[in-house]
mmCIF file with all atom_site columns, C-alpha atoms in Angstrom:
data_model
loop_
_atom_site.group_PDB
_atom_site.id
_atom_site.type_symbol
_atom_site.label_atom_id
_atom_site.label_alt_id
_atom_site.label_comp_id
_atom_site.label_asym_id
_atom_site.label_entity_id
_atom_site.label_seq_id
_atom_site.pdbx_PDB_ins_code
_atom_site.Cartn_x
_atom_site.Cartn_y
_atom_site.Cartn_z
_atom_site.occupancy
_atom_site.B_iso_or_equiv
_atom_site.pdbx_formal_charge
_atom_site.auth_seq_id
_atom_site.auth_comp_id
_atom_site.auth_asym_id
_atom_site.auth_atom_id
_atom_site.pdbx_PDB_model_num
ATOM 1   C CA . GLY A 1 1   ? 182.823 -133.171 -45.291 1.00 73.00 ? 179 GLY A CA 1
ATOM 2   C CA . GLN A 1 2   ? 179.309 -133.286 -43.956 1.00 85.00 ? 180 GLN A CA 1
ATOM 3   C CA . ASN A 1 3   ? 176.366 -133.169 -46.304 1.00 91.00 ? 181 ASN A CA 1
ATOM 4   C CA . ILE A 1 4   ? 172.660 -133.294 -46.356 1.00 96.00 ? 182 ILE A CA 1
ATOM 5   C CA . ASP A 1 5   ? 170.742 -133.687 -49.758 1.00 96.00 ? 183 ASP A CA 1
ATOM 6   C CA . GLN A 1 6   ? 167.089 -133.088 -50.313 1.00 97.00 ? 184 GLN A CA 1
ATOM 7   C CA . PRO A 1 7   ? 165.391 -132.174 -53.670 1.00 98.00 ? 185 PRO A CA 1
ATOM 8   C CA . THR A 1 8   ? 165.168 -128.412 -54.250 1.00 97.00 ? 186 THR A CA 1
ATOM 9   C CA . GLU A 1 9   ? 161.468 -128.459 -55.110 1.00 97.00 ? 187 GLU A CA 1
ATOM 10  C CA . MET A 1 10  ? 158.567 -130.715 -55.538 1.00 98.00 ? 188 MET A CA 1
ATOM 11  C CA . THR A 1 11  ? 155.050 -130.206 -56.708 1.00 98.00 ? 189 THR A CA 1
ATOM 12  C CA . ALA A 1 12  ? 152.036 -132.343 -55.843 1.00 98.00 ? 190 ALA A CA 1
ATOM 13  C CA . THR A 1 13  ? 148.118 -131.999 -55.923 1.00 97.00 ? 191 THR A CA 1
ATOM 14  C CA . GLU A 1 14  ? 145.793 -131.331 -53.264 1.00 97.00 ? 192 GLU A CA 1
ATOM 15  C CA . GLY A 1 15  ? 144.414 -134.420 -51.589 1.00 97.00 ? 193 GLY A CA 1
ATOM 16  C CA . ALA A 1 16  ? 147.272 -136.550 -52.799 1.00 98.00 ? 194 ALA A CA 1
ATOM 17  C CA . ILE A 1 17  ? 150.423 -137.903 -50.965 1.00 98.00 ? 195 ILE A CA 1
ATOM 18  C CA . VAL A 1 18  ? 153.967 -136.797 -51.257 1.00 98.00 ? 196 VAL A CA 1
ATOM 19  C CA . GLN A 1 19  ? 157.230 -138.140 -49.974 1.00 98.00 ? 197 GLN A CA 1
ATOM 20  C CA . ILE A 1 20  ? 160.236 -135.793 -49.434 1.00 98.00 ? 198 ILE A CA 1
ATOM 21  C CA . ASN A 1 21  ? 163.502 -137.650 -49.260 1.00 98.00 ? 199 ASN A CA 1
ATOM 22  C CA . CYS A 1 22  ? 166.550 -136.540 -47.293 1.00 98.00 ? 200 CYS A CA 1
ATOM 23  C CA . THR A 1 23  ? 169.984 -138.339 -47.451 1.00 98.00 ? 201 THR A CA 1
ATOM 24  C CA . TYR A 1 24  ? 172.926 -137.557 -45.162 1.00 97.00 ? 202 TYR A CA 1
ATOM 25  C CA . GLN A 1 25  ? 176.608 -138.084 -44.850 1.00 95.00 ? 203 GLN A CA 1
ATOM 26  C CA . THR A 1 26  ? 177.799 -136.945 -41.494 1.00 92.00 ? 204 THR A CA 1
ATOM 27  C CA . SER A 1 27  ? 180.333 -137.720 -38.794 1.00 90.00 ? 205 SER A CA 1
ATOM 28  C CA . GLY A 1 28  ? 178.215 -139.886 -36.767 1.00 90.00 ? 206 GLY A CA 1
ATOM 29  C CA . PHE A 1 29  ? 174.423 -139.537 -36.016 1.00 93.00 ? 207 PHE A CA 1
ATOM 30  C CA . ASN A 1 30  ? 172.473 -138.605 -33.018 1.00 93.00 ? 208 ASN A CA 1
ATOM 31  C CA . GLY A 1 31  ? 169.105 -137.890 -34.519 1.00 94.00 ? 209 GLY A CA 1
ATOM 32  C CA . LEU A 1 32  ? 167.232 -136.438 -37.587 1.00 96.00 ? 210 LEU A CA 1
ATOM 33  C CA . PHE A 1 33  ? 164.755 -133.600 -37.388 1.00 96.00 ? 211 PHE A CA 1
ATOM 34  C CA . TRP A 1 34  ? 162.182 -132.368 -40.002 1.00 97.00 ? 212 TRP A CA 1
ATOM 35  C CA . TYR A 1 35  ? 161.077 -128.911 -39.736 1.00 97.00 ? 213 TYR A CA 1
ATOM 36  C CA . GLN A 1 36  ? 158.376 -126.966 -41.724 1.00 98.00 ? 214 GLN A CA 1
ATOM 37  C CA . GLN A 1 37  ? 158.912 -123.378 -42.853 1.00 97.00 ? 215 GLN A CA 1
ATOM 38  C CA . HIS A 1 38  ? 156.265 -121.329 -44.476 1.00 96.00 ? 216 HIS A CA 1
ATOM 39  C CA . ALA A 1 39  ? 157.548 -118.417 -46.780 1.00 94.00 ? 217 ALA A CA 1
ATOM 40  C CA . GLY A 1 40  ? 158.754 -115.480 -44.731 1.00 92.00 ? 218 GLY A CA 1
ATOM 41  C CA . GLU A 1 41  ? 158.269 -117.309 -41.504 1.00 94.00 ? 219 GLU A CA 1
ATOM 42  C CA . ALA A 1 42  ? 160.190 -119.214 -38.925 1.00 94.00 ? 220 ALA A CA 1
ATOM 43  C CA . PRO A 1 43  ? 160.934 -122.926 -39.082 1.00 96.00 ? 221 PRO A CA 1
ATOM 44  C CA . THR A 1 44  ? 158.516 -125.108 -36.834 1.00 96.00 ? 222 THR A CA 1
ATOM 45  C CA . PHE A 1 45  ? 159.309 -128.496 -35.520 1.00 95.00 ? 223 PHE A CA 1
ATOM 46  C CA . LEU A 1 46  ? 157.604 -131.646 -37.293 1.00 96.00 ? 224 LEU A CA 1
ATOM 47  C CA . SER A 1 47  ? 159.378 -134.579 -36.088 1.00 95.00 ? 225 SER A CA 1
ATOM 48  C CA . TYR A 1 48  ? 162.436 -136.216 -34.607 1.00 94.00 ? 226 TYR A CA 1
ATOM 49  C CA . ASN A 1 49  ? 163.847 -139.678 -35.456 1.00 96.00 ? 227 ASN A CA 1
ATOM 50  C CA . VAL A 1 50  ? 166.709 -141.419 -33.677 1.00 94.00 ? 228 VAL A CA 1
ATOM 51  C CA . LEU A 1 51  ? 165.825 -145.038 -34.160 1.00 96.00 ? 229 LEU A CA 1
ATOM 52  C CA . ASP A 1 52  ? 165.102 -146.862 -37.342 1.00 97.00 ? 230 ASP A CA 1
ATOM 53  C CA . GLY A 1 53  ? 161.397 -146.925 -38.403 1.00 97.00 ? 231 GLY A CA 1
ATOM 54  C CA . LEU A 1 54  ? 158.403 -144.983 -39.099 1.00 97.00 ? 232 LEU A CA 1
ATOM 55  C CA . GLU A 1 55  ? 156.996 -142.159 -36.871 1.00 94.00 ? 233 GLU A CA 1
ATOM 56  C CA . GLU A 1 56  ? 153.415 -141.071 -37.381 1.00 94.00 ? 234 GLU A CA 1
ATOM 57  C CA . LYS A 1 57  ? 152.016 -138.102 -36.439 1.00 92.00 ? 235 LYS A CA 1
ATOM 58  C CA . GLY A 1 58  ? 148.559 -137.191 -37.909 1.00 95.00 ? 236 GLY A CA 1
ATOM 59  C CA . ARG A 1 59  ? 148.813 -136.626 -41.708 1.00 97.00 ? 237 ARG A CA 1
ATOM 60  C CA . PHE A 1 60  ? 152.698 -136.412 -41.324 1.00 97.00 ? 238 PHE A CA 1
ATOM 61  C CA . SER A 1 61  ? 154.919 -139.413 -40.970 1.00 97.00 ? 239 SER A CA 1
ATOM 62  C CA . SER A 1 62  ? 158.828 -139.495 -40.898 1.00 98.00 ? 240 SER A CA 1
ATOM 63  C CA . PHE A 1 63  ? 160.964 -142.620 -41.595 1.00 98.00 ? 241 PHE A CA 1
ATOM 64  C CA . LEU A 1 64  ? 164.551 -143.285 -40.786 1.00 98.00 ? 242 LEU A CA 1
ATOM 65  C CA . SER A 1 65  ? 167.113 -145.865 -41.920 1.00 98.00 ? 243 SER A CA 1
ATOM 66  C CA . ARG A 1 66  ? 170.508 -145.237 -40.344 1.00 96.00 ? 244 ARG A CA 1
ATOM 67  C CA . SER A 1 67  ? 172.367 -147.957 -42.091 1.00 96.00 ? 245 SER A CA 1
ATOM 68  C CA . LYS A 1 68  ? 171.456 -146.142 -45.529 1.00 96.00 ? 246 LYS A CA 1
ATOM 69  C CA . GLY A 1 69  ? 171.695 -142.512 -44.151 1.00 96.00 ? 247 GLY A CA 1
ATOM 70  C CA . TYR A 1 70  ? 168.251 -141.874 -45.451 1.00 97.00 ? 248 TYR A CA 1
ATOM 71  C CA . SER A 1 71  ? 164.995 -140.531 -44.129 1.00 98.00 ? 249 SER A CA 1
ATOM 72  C CA . TYR A 1 72  ? 161.777 -139.310 -45.790 1.00 98.00 ? 250 TYR A CA 1
ATOM 73  C CA . LEU A 1 73  ? 158.822 -137.261 -44.664 1.00 98.00 ? 251 LEU A CA 1
ATOM 74  C CA . LEU A 1 74  ? 155.504 -138.526 -46.105 1.00 98.00 ? 252 LEU A CA 1
ATOM 75  C CA . LEU A 1 75  ? 152.688 -135.898 -46.257 1.00 98.00 ? 253 LEU A CA 1
ATOM 76  C CA . LYS A 1 76  ? 149.171 -137.462 -46.705 1.00 98.00 ? 254 LYS A CA 1
ATOM 77  C CA . GLU A 1 77  ? 145.816 -135.701 -47.711 1.00 98.00 ? 255 GLU A CA 1
ATOM 78  C CA . LEU A 1 78  ? 147.688 -132.708 -48.961 1.00 98.00 ? 256 LEU A CA 1
ATOM 79  C CA . GLN A 1 79  ? 146.126 -129.427 -48.004 1.00 98.00 ? 257 GLN A CA 1
ATOM 80  C CA . MET A 1 80  ? 146.914 -125.869 -49.752 1.00 97.00 ? 258 MET A CA 1
ATOM 81  C CA . LYS A 1 81  ? 148.415 -124.958 -46.375 1.00 97.00 ? 259 LYS A CA 1
ATOM 82  C CA . ASP A 1 82  ? 151.007 -127.584 -46.778 1.00 98.00 ? 260 ASP A CA 1
ATOM 83  C CA . SER A 1 83  ? 152.746 -125.513 -49.411 1.00 98.00 ? 261 SER A CA 1
ATOM 84  C CA . ALA A 1 84  ? 156.023 -124.697 -47.525 1.00 97.00 ? 262 ALA A CA 1
ATOM 85  C CA . SER A 1 85  ? 159.584 -125.591 -47.455 1.00 97.00 ? 263 SER A CA 1
ATOM 86  C CA . TYR A 1 86  ? 160.514 -128.711 -45.544 1.00 98.00 ? 264 TYR A CA 1
ATOM 87  C CA . LEU A 1 87  ? 164.085 -128.831 -43.830 1.00 97.00 ? 265 LEU A CA 1
ATOM 88  C CA . CYS A 1 88  ? 165.850 -131.792 -42.731 1.00 97.00 ? 266 CYS A CA 1
ATOM 89  C CA . ALA A 1 89  ? 168.810 -131.601 -40.206 1.00 96.00 ? 267 ALA A CA 1
ATOM 90  C CA . VAL A 1 90  ? 170.796 -134.133 -38.529 1.00 95.00 ? 268 VAL A CA 1
ATOM 91  C CA . THR A 1 91  ? 172.682 -134.006 -35.163 1.00 92.00 ? 269 THR A CA 1
ATOM 92  C CA . ASP A 1 92  ? 176.211 -135.524 -35.694 1.00 89.00 ? 270 ASP A CA 1
ATOM 93  C CA . SER A 1 93  ? 178.504 -137.410 -33.171 1.00 88.00 ? 271 SER A CA 1
ATOM 94  C CA . ASN A 1 94  ? 179.698 -133.954 -31.823 1.00 85.00 ? 272 ASN A CA 1
ATOM 95  C CA . TYR A 1 95  ? 176.196 -132.992 -31.256 1.00 85.00 ? 273 TYR A CA 1
ATOM 96  C CA . GLN A 1 96  ? 176.208 -130.433 -33.880 1.00 87.00 ? 274 GLN A CA 1
ATOM 97  C CA . LEU A 1 97  ? 173.141 -129.732 -35.897 1.00 90.00 ? 275 LEU A CA 1
ATOM 98  C CA . ILE A 1 98  ? 173.653 -129.914 -39.693 1.00 92.00 ? 276 ILE A CA 1
ATOM 99  C CA . TRP A 1 99  ? 170.929 -128.408 -41.894 1.00 95.00 ? 277 TRP A CA 1
ATOM 100 C CA . GLY A 1 100 ? 169.904 -129.335 -45.521 1.00 95.00 ? 278 GLY A CA 1
ATOM 101 C CA . ALA A 1 101 ? 168.956 -126.600 -47.819 1.00 95.00 ? 279 ALA A CA 1
ATOM 102 C CA . GLY A 1 102 ? 165.372 -127.538 -47.721 1.00 96.00 ? 280 GLY A CA 1
ATOM 103 C CA . THR A 1 103 ? 162.530 -128.803 -50.185 1.00 98.00 ? 281 THR A CA 1
ATOM 104 C CA . LYS A 1 104 ? 160.101 -126.181 -51.389 1.00 97.00 ? 282 LYS A CA 1
ATOM 105 C CA . LEU A 1 105 ? 156.842 -128.041 -51.876 1.00 98.00 ? 283 LEU A CA 1
ATOM 106 C CA . ILE A 1 106 ? 154.234 -126.632 -54.067 1.00 98.00 ? 284 ILE A CA 1
ATOM 107 C CA . ILE A 1 107 ? 150.626 -127.817 -53.694 1.00 98.00 ? 285 ILE A CA 1
ATOM 108 C CA . LYS A 1 108 ? 148.465 -127.534 -56.706 1.00 96.00 ? 286 LYS A CA 1
ATOM 109 C CA . PRO A 1 109 ? 144.488 -127.488 -56.517 1.00 95.00 ? 287 PRO A CA 1
ATOM 110 C CA . ASN B 2 1   ? 153.920 -117.431 -23.477 1.00 67.00 ? 251 ASN B CA 1
ATOM 111 C CA . ALA B 2 2   ? 155.603 -115.301 -26.173 1.00 83.00 ? 252 ALA B CA 1
ATOM 112 C CA . GLY B 2 3   ? 158.248 -117.980 -27.012 1.00 94.00 ? 253 GLY B CA 1
ATOM 113 C CA . VAL B 2 4   ? 161.151 -116.300 -28.847 1.00 97.00 ? 254 VAL B CA 1
ATOM 114 C CA . THR B 2 5   ? 160.906 -112.676 -29.748 1.00 97.00 ? 255 THR B CA 1
ATOM 115 C CA . GLN B 2 6   ? 163.217 -110.997 -32.335 1.00 97.00 ? 256 GLN B CA 1
ATOM 116 C CA . THR B 2 7   ? 163.663 -107.435 -33.155 1.00 96.00 ? 257 THR B CA 1
ATOM 117 C CA . PRO B 2 8   ? 163.618 -105.760 -35.522 1.00 97.00 ? 258 PRO B CA 1
ATOM 118 C CA . LYS B 2 9   ? 161.830 -107.722 -38.374 1.00 96.00 ? 259 LYS B CA 1
ATOM 119 C CA . PHE B 2 10  ? 163.349 -105.662 -41.102 1.00 97.00 ? 260 PHE B CA 1
ATOM 120 C CA . ARG B 2 11  ? 166.255 -103.367 -41.317 1.00 97.00 ? 261 ARG B CA 1
ATOM 121 C CA . ILE B 2 12  ? 168.258 -101.695 -44.174 1.00 97.00 ? 262 ILE B CA 1
ATOM 122 C CA . LEU B 2 13  ? 171.897 -100.708 -43.198 1.00 97.00 ? 263 LEU B CA 1
ATOM 123 C CA . LYS B 2 14  ? 174.635 -98.918  -45.088 1.00 97.00 ? 264 LYS B CA 1
ATOM 124 C CA . ILE B 2 15  ? 177.960 -100.465 -45.609 1.00 97.00 ? 265 ILE B CA 1
ATOM 125 C CA . GLY B 2 16  ? 180.079 -99.838  -42.408 1.00 97.00 ? 266 GLY B CA 1
ATOM 126 C CA . GLN B 2 17  ? 177.246 -99.163  -40.157 1.00 97.00 ? 267 GLN B CA 1
ATOM 127 C CA . SER B 2 18  ? 176.550 -101.230 -37.045 1.00 96.00 ? 268 SER B CA 1
ATOM 128 C CA . MET B 2 19  ? 173.529 -102.516 -35.461 1.00 96.00 ? 269 MET B CA 1
ATOM 129 C CA . THR B 2 20  ? 172.174 -105.132 -32.829 1.00 98.00 ? 270 THR B CA 1
ATOM 130 C CA . LEU B 2 21  ? 169.519 -107.834 -33.266 1.00 98.00 ? 271 LEU B CA 1
ATOM 131 C CA . GLN B 2 22  ? 167.506 -108.356 -30.142 1.00 98.00 ? 272 GLN B CA 1
ATOM 132 C CA . CYS B 2 23  ? 166.402 -111.747 -29.093 1.00 98.00 ? 273 CYS B CA 1
ATOM 133 C CA . THR B 2 24  ? 164.593 -112.766 -25.929 1.00 98.00 ? 274 THR B CA 1
ATOM 134 C CA . GLN B 2 25  ? 163.006 -115.935 -24.911 1.00 97.00 ? 275 GLN B CA 1
ATOM 135 C CA . ASP B 2 26  ? 160.648 -116.592 -21.774 1.00 96.00 ? 276 ASP B CA 1
ATOM 136 C CA . MET B 2 27  ? 160.882 -120.623 -21.768 1.00 95.00 ? 277 MET B CA 1
ATOM 137 C CA . ASN B 2 28  ? 163.668 -120.549 -19.362 1.00 94.00 ? 278 ASN B CA 1
ATOM 138 C CA . HIS B 2 29  ? 165.944 -122.283 -22.011 1.00 94.00 ? 279 HIS B CA 1
ATOM 139 C CA . ASN B 2 30  ? 169.823 -122.390 -21.389 1.00 92.00 ? 280 ASN B CA 1
ATOM 140 C CA . TYR B 2 31  ? 170.550 -122.935 -24.886 1.00 94.00 ? 281 TYR B CA 1
ATOM 141 C CA . MET B 2 32  ? 170.229 -120.222 -27.406 1.00 96.00 ? 282 MET B CA 1
ATOM 142 C CA . TYR B 2 33  ? 171.432 -119.856 -31.095 1.00 96.00 ? 283 TYR B CA 1
ATOM 143 C CA . TRP B 2 34  ? 171.821 -117.378 -33.819 1.00 98.00 ? 284 TRP B CA 1
ATOM 144 C CA . TYR B 2 35  ? 171.417 -118.658 -37.518 1.00 97.00 ? 285 TYR B CA 1
ATOM 145 C CA . ARG B 2 36  ? 171.552 -117.048 -40.830 1.00 97.00 ? 286 ARG B CA 1
ATOM 146 C CA . GLN B 2 37  ? 169.574 -118.196 -43.822 1.00 97.00 ? 287 GLN B CA 1
ATOM 147 C CA . ASP B 2 38  ? 170.459 -117.400 -47.361 1.00 95.00 ? 288 ASP B CA 1
ATOM 148 C CA . PRO B 2 39  ? 168.270 -118.512 -50.450 1.00 87.00 ? 289 PRO B CA 1
ATOM 149 C CA . GLY B 2 40  ? 169.110 -122.089 -51.477 1.00 83.00 ? 290 GLY B CA 1
ATOM 150 C CA . MET B 2 41  ? 171.426 -122.763 -48.289 1.00 86.00 ? 291 MET B CA 1
ATOM 151 C CA . GLY B 2 42  ? 170.739 -124.741 -45.303 1.00 87.00 ? 292 GLY B CA 1
ATOM 152 C CA . LEU B 2 43  ? 170.749 -122.522 -41.942 1.00 94.00 ? 293 LEU B CA 1
ATOM 153 C CA . LYS B 2 44  ? 174.227 -121.635 -40.781 1.00 95.00 ? 294 LYS B CA 1
ATOM 154 C CA . LEU B 2 45  ? 175.028 -121.386 -37.170 1.00 95.00 ? 295 LEU B CA 1
ATOM 155 C CA . ILE B 2 46  ? 176.709 -117.882 -36.331 1.00 97.00 ? 296 ILE B CA 1
ATOM 156 C CA . TYR B 2 47  ? 177.143 -117.905 -32.574 1.00 97.00 ? 297 TYR B CA 1
ATOM 157 C CA . TYR B 2 48  ? 175.393 -120.201 -29.683 1.00 95.00 ? 298 TYR B CA 1
ATOM 158 C CA . SER B 2 49  ? 175.212 -120.062 -25.741 1.00 95.00 ? 299 SER B CA 1
ATOM 159 C CA . VAL B 2 50  ? 174.916 -122.854 -23.346 1.00 92.00 ? 300 VAL B CA 1
ATOM 160 C CA . GLY B 2 51  ? 173.997 -120.296 -20.527 1.00 93.00 ? 301 GLY B CA 1
ATOM 161 C CA . ALA B 2 52  ? 174.317 -116.966 -19.041 1.00 94.00 ? 302 ALA B CA 1
ATOM 162 C CA . GLY B 2 53  ? 177.784 -115.700 -19.458 1.00 95.00 ? 303 GLY B CA 1
ATOM 163 C CA . ILE B 2 54  ? 178.937 -118.440 -21.830 1.00 96.00 ? 304 ILE B CA 1
ATOM 164 C CA . THR B 2 55  ? 179.038 -118.186 -25.596 1.00 97.00 ? 305 THR B CA 1
ATOM 165 C CA . ASP B 2 56  ? 180.816 -119.836 -28.563 1.00 95.00 ? 306 ASP B CA 1
ATOM 166 C CA . LYS B 2 57  ? 181.442 -119.524 -32.229 1.00 96.00 ? 307 LYS B CA 1
ATOM 167 C CA . GLY B 2 58  ? 179.433 -121.464 -34.812 1.00 94.00 ? 308 GLY B CA 1
ATOM 168 C CA . GLU B 2 59  ? 180.169 -122.125 -38.288 1.00 92.00 ? 309 GLU B CA 1
ATOM 169 C CA . VAL B 2 60  ? 180.016 -118.552 -39.690 1.00 96.00 ? 310 VAL B CA 1
ATOM 170 C CA . PRO B 2 61  ? 181.024 -116.086 -36.871 1.00 97.00 ? 311 PRO B CA 1
ATOM 171 C CA . ASN B 2 62  ? 183.138 -113.534 -38.592 1.00 96.00 ? 312 ASN B CA 1
ATOM 172 C CA . GLY B 2 63  ? 181.645 -110.019 -38.500 1.00 96.00 ? 313 GLY B CA 1
ATOM 173 C CA . TYR B 2 64  ? 179.349 -110.798 -35.672 1.00 98.00 ? 314 TYR B CA 1
ATOM 174 C CA . ASN B 2 65  ? 179.434 -110.582 -31.807 1.00 97.00 ? 315 ASN B CA 1
ATOM 175 C CA . VAL B 2 66  ? 177.175 -111.844 -29.059 1.00 98.00 ? 316 VAL B CA 1
ATOM 176 C CA . SER B 2 67  ? 176.755 -111.506 -25.325 1.00 97.00 ? 317 SER B CA 1
ATOM 177 C CA . ARG B 2 68  ? 174.486 -113.467 -22.820 1.00 97.00 ? 318 ARG B CA 1
ATOM 178 C CA . SER B 2 69  ? 174.139 -111.712 -19.546 1.00 97.00 ? 319 SER B CA 1
ATOM 179 C CA . THR B 2 70  ? 170.967 -113.151 -18.778 1.00 97.00 ? 320 THR B CA 1
ATOM 180 C CA . THR B 2 71  ? 169.087 -116.542 -19.519 1.00 96.00 ? 321 THR B CA 1
ATOM 181 C CA . GLU B 2 72  ? 166.485 -114.603 -21.502 1.00 97.00 ? 322 GLU B CA 1
ATOM 182 C CA . ASP B 2 73  ? 168.567 -112.276 -23.712 1.00 98.00 ? 323 ASP B CA 1
ATOM 183 C CA . PHE B 2 74  ? 170.919 -113.055 -26.537 1.00 98.00 ? 324 PHE B CA 1
ATOM 184 C CA . PRO B 2 75  ? 171.713 -110.180 -28.843 1.00 98.00 ? 325 PRO B CA 1
ATOM 185 C CA . LEU B 2 76  ? 173.687 -110.387 -31.891 1.00 98.00 ? 326 LEU B CA 1
ATOM 186 C CA . ARG B 2 77  ? 175.893 -107.500 -32.917 1.00 98.00 ? 327 ARG B CA 1
ATOM 187 C CA . LEU B 2 78  ? 176.995 -106.642 -36.418 1.00 96.00 ? 328 LEU B CA 1
ATOM 188 C CA . GLU B 2 79  ? 179.863 -104.528 -36.743 1.00 90.00 ? 329 GLU B CA 1
ATOM 189 C CA . LEU B 2 80  ? 181.007 -102.843 -39.861 1.00 94.00 ? 330 LEU B CA 1
ATOM 190 C CA . ALA B 2 81  ? 178.170 -104.144 -42.025 1.00 96.00 ? 331 ALA B CA 1
ATOM 191 C CA . ALA B 2 82  ? 179.024 -105.547 -45.464 1.00 97.00 ? 332 ALA B CA 1
ATOM 192 C CA . PRO B 2 83  ? 176.781 -106.794 -48.283 1.00 96.00 ? 333 PRO B CA 1
ATOM 193 C CA . SER B 2 84  ? 177.737 -110.296 -47.486 1.00 96.00 ? 334 SER B CA 1
ATOM 194 C CA . GLN B 2 85  ? 175.616 -109.944 -44.351 1.00 97.00 ? 335 GLN B CA 1
ATOM 195 C CA . THR B 2 86  ? 172.357 -109.415 -46.258 1.00 97.00 ? 336 THR B CA 1
ATOM 196 C CA . SER B 2 87  ? 170.407 -112.395 -44.912 1.00 97.00 ? 337 SER B CA 1
ATOM 197 C CA . VAL B 2 88  ? 167.560 -113.614 -42.856 1.00 97.00 ? 338 VAL B CA 1
ATOM 198 C CA . TYR B 2 89  ? 168.737 -114.096 -39.258 1.00 98.00 ? 339 TYR B CA 1
ATOM 199 C CA . PHE B 2 90  ? 166.923 -116.403 -36.764 1.00 98.00 ? 340 PHE B CA 1
ATOM 200 C CA . CYS B 2 91  ? 167.308 -116.739 -33.159 1.00 98.00 ? 341 CYS B CA 1
ATOM 201 C CA . ALA B 2 92  ? 166.376 -120.059 -31.455 1.00 97.00 ? 342 ALA B CA 1
ATOM 202 C CA . SER B 2 93  ? 166.257 -121.495 -28.218 1.00 96.00 ? 343 SER B CA 1
ATOM 203 C CA . SER B 2 94  ? 166.258 -125.007 -26.897 1.00 94.00 ? 344 SER B CA 1
ATOM 204 C CA . TYR B 2 95  ? 165.883 -127.078 -23.533 1.00 90.00 ? 345 TYR B CA 1
ATOM 205 C CA . SER B 2 96  ? 168.236 -129.794 -24.998 1.00 82.00 ? 346 SER B CA 1
ATOM 206 C CA . THR B 2 97  ? 171.730 -129.623 -24.319 1.00 74.00 ? 347 THR B CA 1
ATOM 207 C CA . THR B 2 98  ? 172.779 -132.027 -27.015 1.00 75.00 ? 348 THR B CA 1
ATOM 208 C CA . ASN B 2 99  ? 170.898 -130.740 -30.177 1.00 75.00 ? 349 ASN B CA 1
ATOM 209 C CA . THR B 2 100 ? 168.599 -133.782 -29.753 1.00 75.00 ? 350 THR B CA 1
ATOM 210 C CA . GLY B 2 101 ? 165.569 -131.644 -28.913 1.00 82.00 ? 351 GLY B CA 1
ATOM 211 C CA . GLU B 2 102 ? 163.255 -129.077 -30.663 1.00 91.00 ? 352 GLU B CA 1
ATOM 212 C CA . LEU B 2 103 ? 164.559 -125.632 -31.504 1.00 94.00 ? 353 LEU B CA 1
ATOM 213 C CA . PHE B 2 104 ? 162.138 -122.859 -31.020 1.00 96.00 ? 354 PHE B CA 1
ATOM 214 C CA . PHE B 2 105 ? 162.621 -120.108 -33.501 1.00 97.00 ? 355 PHE B CA 1
ATOM 215 C CA . GLY B 2 106 ? 161.925 -116.382 -33.360 1.00 97.00 ? 356 GLY B CA 1
ATOM 216 C CA . GLU B 2 107 ? 160.121 -114.800 -36.362 1.00 95.00 ? 357 GLU B CA 1
ATOM 217 C CA . GLY B 2 108 ? 163.284 -113.758 -38.119 1.00 96.00 ? 358 GLY B CA 1
ATOM 218 C CA . SER B 2 109 ? 165.067 -110.496 -38.923 1.00 97.00 ? 359 SER B CA 1
ATOM 219 C CA . ARG B 2 110 ? 165.457 -109.574 -42.510 1.00 97.00 ? 360 ARG B CA 1
ATOM 220 C CA . LEU B 2 111 ? 168.809 -107.443 -42.964 1.00 97.00 ? 361 LEU B CA 1
ATOM 221 C CA . THR B 2 112 ? 169.682 -105.736 -46.129 1.00 97.00 ? 362 THR B CA 1
ATOM 222 C CA . VAL B 2 113 ? 173.139 -104.065 -46.346 1.00 97.00 ? 363 VAL B CA 1
ATOM 223 C CA . LEU B 2 114 ? 173.444 -101.592 -49.166 1.00 95.00 ? 364 LEU B CA 1
#
């Protein structure tokens, strides 16, 4: 079966750096997404990786290793507003989008 | 631009009742989706549409129906509501035809079936 694993919950301190990991086992691969979802709100797009390596976008970076079936989202200079769930999703060989359950990130002052 | 608009935001239904969740987008996207999100679970695809007049089942279609008469509108119909349909429902749209592009989500509809 197809599976995406990410930690259920993480805690970090304001101003620090946090890395949220995502591992996937899917039938093929056509890209990996990260979305941010604040409590009670809709998911919003953060990043898309289709090639190996690091994509940087301001305080957020996303890394992909296709050979390891692994990605991480790196958040720098954490702010209280970064408290949210972070969803990892993979497009498989049939171009179906498979979603992880999300990682709830709690930021403490 | 309003993006993707869903109504209602909240609804309580009794078992056996029916209702329609409305979804409209103003981005001229051909692809539209309905997802449900349950606590501790990933988003599950209910139905999707690749254009007006074309709909297809997703992962969890039982108990639901959709229609797509225009590019803008993609309503989701719940027939004979059951407690298992208590969930948060998200409508989304995309310009991508291959799930390799960003999804734009509506604000969600929280449905409780008692």
